[in-house]
GROMACS .gro file of C-alpha atoms in nm:
model
  310
    1UNK     CA    1   3.136  -1.335  -0.742
    2UNK     CA    2   3.076  -1.094  -0.453
    3UNK     CA    3   3.050  -0.724  -0.537
    4UNK     CA    4   3.083  -0.536  -0.208
    5UNK     CA    5   3.005  -0.207  -0.382
    6UNK     CA    6   2.638  -0.314  -0.376
    7UNK     CA    7   2.642  -0.355   0.002
    8UNK     CA    8   2.627  -0.071   0.252
    9UNK     CA    9   2.555   0.020   0.614
   10UNK     CA   10   2.207   0.152   0.690
   11UNK     CA   11   2.165   0.376   0.994
   12UNK     CA   12   1.933   0.660   0.887
   13UNK     CA   13   1.779   0.938   1.092
   14UNK     CA   14   1.410   0.897   1.170
   15UNK     CA   15   1.303   1.188   0.954
   16UNK     CA   16   1.344   1.548   0.849
   17UNK     CA   17   1.385   1.791   1.137
   18UNK     CA   18   1.220   2.133   1.107
   19UNK     CA   19   1.305   2.314   1.429
   20UNK     CA   20   1.164   2.106   1.712
   21UNK     CA   21   0.929   1.926   1.473
   22UNK     CA   22   1.021   1.609   1.285
   23UNK     CA   23   0.858   1.470   0.972
   24UNK     CA   24   0.921   1.097   0.999
   25UNK     CA   25   1.017   0.924   0.676
   26UNK     CA   26   0.770   0.642   0.740
   27UNK     CA   27   0.480   0.886   0.773
   28UNK     CA   28   0.607   1.084   0.475
   29UNK     CA   29   0.602   0.772   0.259
   30UNK     CA   30   0.234   0.719   0.345
   31UNK     CA   31   0.156   1.078   0.250
   32UNK     CA   32   0.340   1.037  -0.081
   33UNK     CA   33   0.160   0.708  -0.146
   34UNK     CA   34  -0.185   0.859  -0.094
   35UNK     CA   35  -0.097   1.174  -0.291
   36UNK     CA   36   0.024   0.978  -0.594
   37UNK     CA   37  -0.277   0.748  -0.564
   38UNK     CA   38  -0.512   1.045  -0.576
   39UNK     CA   39  -0.328   1.184  -0.879
   40UNK     CA   40  -0.350   0.853  -1.067
   41UNK     CA   41  -0.719   0.814  -0.989
   42UNK     CA   42  -0.786   1.170  -1.101
   43UNK     CA   43  -0.692   1.082  -1.459
   44UNK     CA   44  -0.883   0.755  -1.441
   45UNK     CA   45  -1.193   0.945  -1.331
   46UNK     CA   46  -1.145   1.194  -1.616
   47UNK     CA   47  -1.124   0.909  -1.865
   48UNK     CA   48  -1.434   0.745  -1.719
   49UNK     CA   49  -1.626   1.078  -1.709
   50UNK     CA   50  -1.681   1.046  -1.334
   51UNK     CA   51  -1.729   1.359  -1.118
   52UNK     CA   52  -1.434   1.471  -0.908
   53UNK     CA   53  -1.641   1.493  -0.588
   54UNK     CA   54  -1.664   1.114  -0.594
   55UNK     CA   55  -1.284   1.099  -0.605
   56UNK     CA   56  -1.262   1.293  -0.279
   57UNK     CA   57  -1.496   1.041  -0.115
   58UNK     CA   58  -1.293   0.753  -0.258
   59UNK     CA   59  -0.975   0.906  -0.116
   60UNK     CA   60  -1.123   0.933   0.234
   61UNK     CA   61  -1.260   0.578   0.224
   62UNK     CA   62  -0.928   0.439   0.101
   63UNK     CA   63  -0.723   0.617   0.369
   64UNK     CA   64  -0.950   0.496   0.650
   65UNK     CA   65  -0.968   0.142   0.513
   66UNK     CA   66  -0.592   0.118   0.464
   67UNK     CA   67  -0.491   0.238   0.809
   68UNK     CA   68  -0.768   0.065   1.003
   69UNK     CA   69  -0.741  -0.262   0.811
   70UNK     CA   70  -0.362  -0.268   0.819
   71UNK     CA   71  -0.351  -0.218   1.194
   72UNK     CA   72  -0.626  -0.468   1.277
   73UNK     CA   73  -0.476  -0.714   1.030
   74UNK     CA   74  -0.139  -0.698   1.202
   75UNK     CA   75  -0.293  -0.755   1.544
   76UNK     CA   76  -0.520  -1.039   1.428
   77UNK     CA   77  -0.262  -1.222   1.215
   78UNK     CA   78   0.063  -1.148   1.398
   79UNK     CA   79   0.004  -1.011   1.748
   80UNK     CA   80  -0.333  -1.135   1.870
   81UNK     CA   81  -0.213  -1.134   2.232
   82UNK     CA   82  -0.269  -0.756   2.234
   83UNK     CA   83  -0.644  -0.816   2.261
   84UNK     CA   84  -0.571  -0.962   2.602
   85UNK     CA   85  -0.254  -0.788   2.719
   86UNK     CA   86  -0.276  -0.432   2.586
   87UNK     CA   87  -0.603  -0.355   2.402
   88UNK     CA   88  -0.547   0.022   2.410
   89UNK     CA   89  -0.239  -0.017   2.190
   90UNK     CA   90  -0.441  -0.174   1.911
   91UNK     CA   91  -0.581   0.152   1.773
   92UNK     CA   92  -0.390   0.412   1.973
   93UNK     CA   93  -0.025   0.519   1.913
   94UNK     CA   94   0.080   0.405   2.260
   95UNK     CA   95   0.199   0.103   2.454
   96UNK     CA   96   0.085   0.053   2.813
   97UNK     CA   97   0.268  -0.274   2.886
   98UNK     CA   98   0.516  -0.324   3.045
   99UNK     CA   99   0.545   0.057   3.069
  100UNK     CA  100   0.361   0.345   2.910
  101UNK     CA  101   0.531   0.458   2.591
  102UNK     CA  102   0.433   0.666   2.289
  103UNK     CA  103   0.509   0.441   1.991
  104UNK     CA  104   0.342   0.616   1.700
  105UNK     CA  105   0.133   0.409   1.462
  106UNK     CA  106   0.334   0.098   1.385
  107UNK     CA  107   0.262  -0.267   1.319
  108UNK     CA  108   0.065  -0.267   0.993
  109UNK     CA  109  -0.022  -0.567   0.777
  110UNK     CA  110  -0.081  -0.535   0.402
  111UNK     CA  111  -0.317  -0.834   0.398
  112UNK     CA  112  -0.541  -0.660   0.650
  113UNK     CA  113  -0.536  -0.341   0.443
  114UNK     CA  114  -0.637  -0.536   0.130
  115UNK     CA  115  -0.932  -0.699   0.305
  116UNK     CA  116  -1.050  -0.368   0.454
  117UNK     CA  117  -1.025  -0.186   0.119
  118UNK     CA  118  -1.242  -0.451  -0.048
  119UNK     CA  119  -1.500  -0.429   0.234
  120UNK     CA  120  -1.510  -0.049   0.223
  121UNK     CA  121  -1.540  -0.053  -0.156
  122UNK     CA  122  -1.854  -0.268  -0.134
  123UNK     CA  123  -2.032   0.022   0.034
  124UNK     CA  124  -1.860   0.290  -0.175
  125UNK     CA  125  -1.943   0.123  -0.508
  126UNK     CA  126  -2.314   0.092  -0.427
  127UNK     CA  127  -2.387   0.411  -0.234
  128UNK     CA  128  -2.150   0.664  -0.388
  129UNK     CA  129  -1.996   0.540  -0.711
  130UNK     CA  130  -2.314   0.375  -0.845
  131UNK     CA  131  -2.096   0.120  -1.023
  132UNK     CA  132  -2.035  -0.250  -0.968
  133UNK     CA  133  -1.781  -0.352  -0.705
  134UNK     CA  134  -1.551  -0.506  -0.966
  135UNK     CA  135  -1.561  -0.189  -1.178
  136UNK     CA  136  -1.434   0.006  -0.878
  137UNK     CA  137  -1.175  -0.254  -0.775
  138UNK     CA  138  -1.037  -0.278  -1.130
  139UNK     CA  139  -0.944   0.088  -1.105
  140UNK     CA  140  -0.859   0.122  -0.737
  141UNK     CA  141  -0.592  -0.149  -0.751
  142UNK     CA  142  -0.379   0.066  -0.984
  143UNK     CA  143  -0.300   0.339  -0.725
  144UNK     CA  144  -0.292   0.075  -0.451
  145UNK     CA  145  -0.004  -0.094  -0.635
  146UNK     CA  146   0.186   0.235  -0.647
  147UNK     CA  147   0.116   0.292  -0.278
  148UNK     CA  148   0.266  -0.046  -0.193
  149UNK     CA  149   0.599   0.077  -0.329
  150UNK     CA  150   0.617   0.368  -0.085
  151UNK     CA  151   0.497   0.163   0.211
  152UNK     CA  152   0.791  -0.071   0.163
  153UNK     CA  153   1.028   0.225   0.127
  154UNK     CA  154   0.890   0.346   0.460
  155UNK     CA  155   0.970   0.006   0.610
  156UNK     CA  156   1.323   0.041   0.475
  157UNK     CA  157   1.369   0.379   0.640
  158UNK     CA  158   1.238   0.227   0.964
  159UNK     CA  159   1.481  -0.068   0.937
  160UNK     CA  160   1.189  -0.309   0.976
  161UNK     CA  161   1.066  -0.619   0.792
  162UNK     CA  162   1.427  -0.722   0.741
  163UNK     CA  163   1.547  -1.015   0.533
  164UNK     CA  164   1.750  -1.313   0.646
  165UNK     CA  165   2.126  -1.297   0.691
  166UNK     CA  166   2.319  -1.322   0.367
  167UNK     CA  167   2.671  -1.311   0.233
  168UNK     CA  168   2.549  -1.210  -0.111
  169UNK     CA  169   2.631  -0.882  -0.282
  170UNK     CA  170   2.296  -0.739  -0.180
  171UNK     CA  171   2.341  -0.773   0.195
  172UNK     CA  172   2.288  -0.456   0.398
  173UNK     CA  173   2.394  -0.398   0.758
  174UNK     CA  174   2.087  -0.262   0.937
  175UNK     CA  175   2.242  -0.099   1.243
  176UNK     CA  176   1.907  -0.010   1.402
  177UNK     CA  177   1.782  -0.365   1.359
  178UNK     CA  178   2.081  -0.512   1.544
  179UNK     CA  179   2.121  -0.242   1.810
  180UNK     CA  180   1.791  -0.162   1.974
  181UNK     CA  181   1.713   0.186   2.103
  182UNK     CA  182   1.801   0.066   2.451
  183UNK     CA  183   2.133  -0.074   2.325
  184UNK     CA  184   2.223   0.255   2.156
  185UNK     CA  185   2.137   0.451   2.470
  186UNK     CA  186   2.340   0.220   2.694
  187UNK     CA  187   2.645   0.227   2.465
  188UNK     CA  188   2.652   0.604   2.414
  189UNK     CA  189   2.499   0.711   2.750
  190UNK     CA  190   2.273   0.949   2.557
  191UNK     CA  191   1.910   0.932   2.669
  192UNK     CA  192   1.749   1.023   2.336
  193UNK     CA  193   1.764   0.722   2.099
  194UNK     CA  194   1.781   0.935   1.784
  195UNK     CA  195   2.090   1.117   1.907
  196UNK     CA  196   2.229   0.794   2.051
  197UNK     CA  197   2.227   0.630   1.707
  198UNK     CA  198   2.399   0.933   1.557
  199UNK     CA  199   2.663   0.926   1.829
  200UNK     CA  200   2.711   0.553   1.780
  201UNK     CA  201   2.781   0.613   1.412
  202UNK     CA  202   3.040   0.881   1.481
  203UNK     CA  203   3.211   0.711   1.776
  204UNK     CA  204   3.574   0.590   1.741
  205UNK     CA  205   3.454   0.240   1.829
  206UNK     CA  206   3.196   0.237   1.549
  207UNK     CA  207   3.395  -0.005   1.335
  208UNK     CA  208   3.409  -0.242   1.630
  209UNK     CA  209   3.034  -0.217   1.683
  210UNK     CA  210   2.973  -0.257   1.312
  211UNK     CA  211   3.163  -0.586   1.295
  212UNK     CA  212   2.885  -0.745   1.500
  213UNK     CA  213   2.608  -0.635   1.264
  214UNK     CA  214   2.530  -0.911   1.009
  215UNK     CA  215   2.442  -0.829   0.649
  216UNK     CA  216   2.081  -0.908   0.566
  217UNK     CA  217   1.862  -0.911   0.258
  218UNK     CA  218   1.688  -0.574   0.204
  219UNK     CA  219   1.358  -0.752   0.151
  220UNK     CA  220   1.169  -0.421   0.163
  221UNK     CA  221   1.360  -0.300  -0.142
  222UNK     CA  222   1.305  -0.628  -0.324
  223UNK     CA  223   0.931  -0.586  -0.279
  224UNK     CA  224   0.936  -0.216  -0.365
  225UNK     CA  225   1.112  -0.279  -0.697
  226UNK     CA  226   0.875  -0.558  -0.791
  227UNK     CA  227   0.571  -0.349  -0.697
  228UNK     CA  228   0.692  -0.083  -0.940
  229UNK     CA  229   0.665  -0.349  -1.210
  230UNK     CA  230   0.318  -0.452  -1.091
  231UNK     CA  231   0.207  -0.088  -1.108
  232UNK     CA  232   0.358  -0.046  -1.456
  233UNK     CA  233   0.181  -0.359  -1.585
  234UNK     CA  234  -0.156  -0.245  -1.448
  235UNK     CA  235  -0.111   0.103  -1.595
  236UNK     CA  236  -0.026  -0.045  -1.935
  237UNK     CA  237  -0.323  -0.281  -1.930
  238UNK     CA  238  -0.565  -0.006  -1.830
  239UNK     CA  239  -0.444   0.268  -2.065
  240UNK     CA  240  -0.318   0.070  -2.366
  241UNK     CA  241  -0.553  -0.230  -2.393
  242UNK     CA  242  -0.924  -0.306  -2.371
  243UNK     CA  243  -0.902  -0.553  -2.081
  244UNK     CA  244  -1.050  -0.287  -1.851
  245UNK     CA  245  -1.381  -0.368  -2.020
  246UNK     CA  246  -1.370  -0.719  -1.874
  247UNK     CA  247  -1.489  -0.670  -1.518
  248UNK     CA  248  -1.259  -0.819  -1.259
  249UNK     CA  249  -0.964  -0.881  -1.491
  250UNK     CA  250  -0.740  -0.597  -1.368
  251UNK     CA  251  -0.835  -0.680  -1.010
  252UNK     CA  252  -0.736  -1.041  -1.076
  253UNK     CA  253  -0.402  -0.942  -1.233
  254UNK     CA  254  -0.328  -0.723  -0.933
  255UNK     CA  255  -0.408  -1.001  -0.687
  256UNK     CA  256  -0.194  -1.257  -0.868
  257UNK     CA  257   0.107  -1.034  -0.931
  258UNK     CA  258   0.127  -0.843  -0.604
  259UNK     CA  259   0.067  -1.139  -0.374
  260UNK     CA  260   0.296  -1.363  -0.578
  261UNK     CA  261   0.571  -1.106  -0.521
  262UNK     CA  262   0.492  -1.112  -0.150
  263UNK     CA  263   0.493  -1.492  -0.148
  264UNK     CA  264   0.832  -1.509  -0.318
  265UNK     CA  265   1.007  -1.242  -0.110
  266UNK     CA  266   0.895  -1.417   0.209
  267UNK     CA  267   1.155  -1.686   0.137
  268UNK     CA  268   1.436  -1.440   0.216
  269UNK     CA  269   1.254  -1.250   0.490
  270UNK     CA  270   1.288  -1.292   0.865
  271UNK     CA  271   0.986  -1.442   1.037
  272UNK     CA  272   0.726  -1.186   1.141
  273UNK     CA  273   0.558  -1.433   1.373
  274UNK     CA  274   0.192  -1.523   1.350
  275UNK     CA  275   0.041  -1.869   1.312
  276UNK     CA  276   0.349  -2.018   1.144
  277UNK     CA  277   0.462  -2.106   1.497
  278UNK     CA  278   0.209  -2.390   1.493
  279UNK     CA  279   0.338  -2.719   1.351
  280UNK     CA  280   0.053  -2.743   1.099
  281UNK     CA  281   0.156  -2.413   0.937
  282UNK     CA  282   0.533  -2.393   0.986
  283UNK     CA  283   0.610  -2.510   0.632
  284UNK     CA  284   0.544  -2.157   0.507
  285UNK     CA  285   0.549  -1.812   0.666
  286UNK     CA  286   0.233  -1.641   0.786
  287UNK     CA  287   0.264  -1.394   0.498
  288UNK     CA  288   0.278  -1.679   0.247
  289UNK     CA  289  -0.024  -1.856   0.392
  290UNK     CA  290  -0.221  -1.530   0.380
  291UNK     CA  291  -0.112  -1.462   0.022
  292UNK     CA  292  -0.232  -1.796  -0.119
  293UNK     CA  293  -0.609  -1.719  -0.098
  294UNK     CA  294  -0.553  -1.380  -0.262
  295UNK     CA  295  -0.364  -1.542  -0.551
  296UNK     CA  296  -0.639  -1.802  -0.600
  297UNK     CA  297  -0.906  -1.529  -0.604
  298UNK     CA  298  -0.699  -1.339  -0.860
  299UNK     CA  299  -0.668  -1.643  -1.087
  300UNK     CA  300  -1.044  -1.690  -1.072
  301UNK     CA  301  -1.113  -1.336  -1.193
  302UNK     CA  302  -0.850  -1.357  -1.467
  303UNK     CA  303  -0.982  -1.677  -1.619
  304UNK     CA  304  -1.354  -1.657  -1.549
  305UNK     CA  305  -1.582  -1.612  -1.848
  306UNK     CA  306  -1.769  -1.285  -1.855
  307UNK     CA  307  -1.917  -1.047  -2.107
  308UNK     CA  308  -1.703  -0.737  -2.164
  309UNK     CA  309  -1.843  -0.394  -2.075
  310UNK     CA  310  -1.937  -0.199  -2.384
   0.00000   0.00000   0.00000
């Protein structure tokens, strides 16, 4: 049975305007993610009797690793042609081809962020934390799971990483996914895309334009909801059980749960490109292929035999 009350049209503004300045929702979600992550780690550090100055270093390392790894991961896994066609756009918030354009920082891959965080934590654990890598990862993955929730909410506000078309009750009409900025400008004759979208929404012909927009799965929200559960499970295991004493266990649970969610949601998500275009890999999406090694690593750390930390 279809319940249309669960479906709606999504055509949000880009952010919160304060005079001539705008706080973009996508950027705001990253700030919220890092802020909550710091807050969660603060209480973990208190429980572990670790000095707060180490937490500040951890915060800086995590921010750099997340942004740098996510961007490089996207380019390597999904848009490798940028190395040849537009190398400046890889780490700068611009596009130089076919025309110069300020794009902001976009195109981020969670798999790249995960790899970079692990690499950065190798150095951090030895030089700053003076703990084993797995001890650090067992605790870092808890705020990382909470951060994943807000990253996907940011994707939702940006109308990106959309799901496949659907006639189910959960289908959402993403106006900004169907009508590009150029489309909105051409239809409304308003040069500024943000105002063009607003004018499109309020135009008498809006219903006519809206009929063309297909309903699609809000895959970002599916992931966000499931990541809340992943975060809750990790918090419970850390605070209410003794499994934190088994090095690598919480890290393994994180890897299995989070990347299994990603693997499953990919079935209803539009293709993001990448190496799935090659015949050898087109049975699964790029995101699914990248998730499989992470899940296997997680299973290893869950089931490996090790002496608990006393």
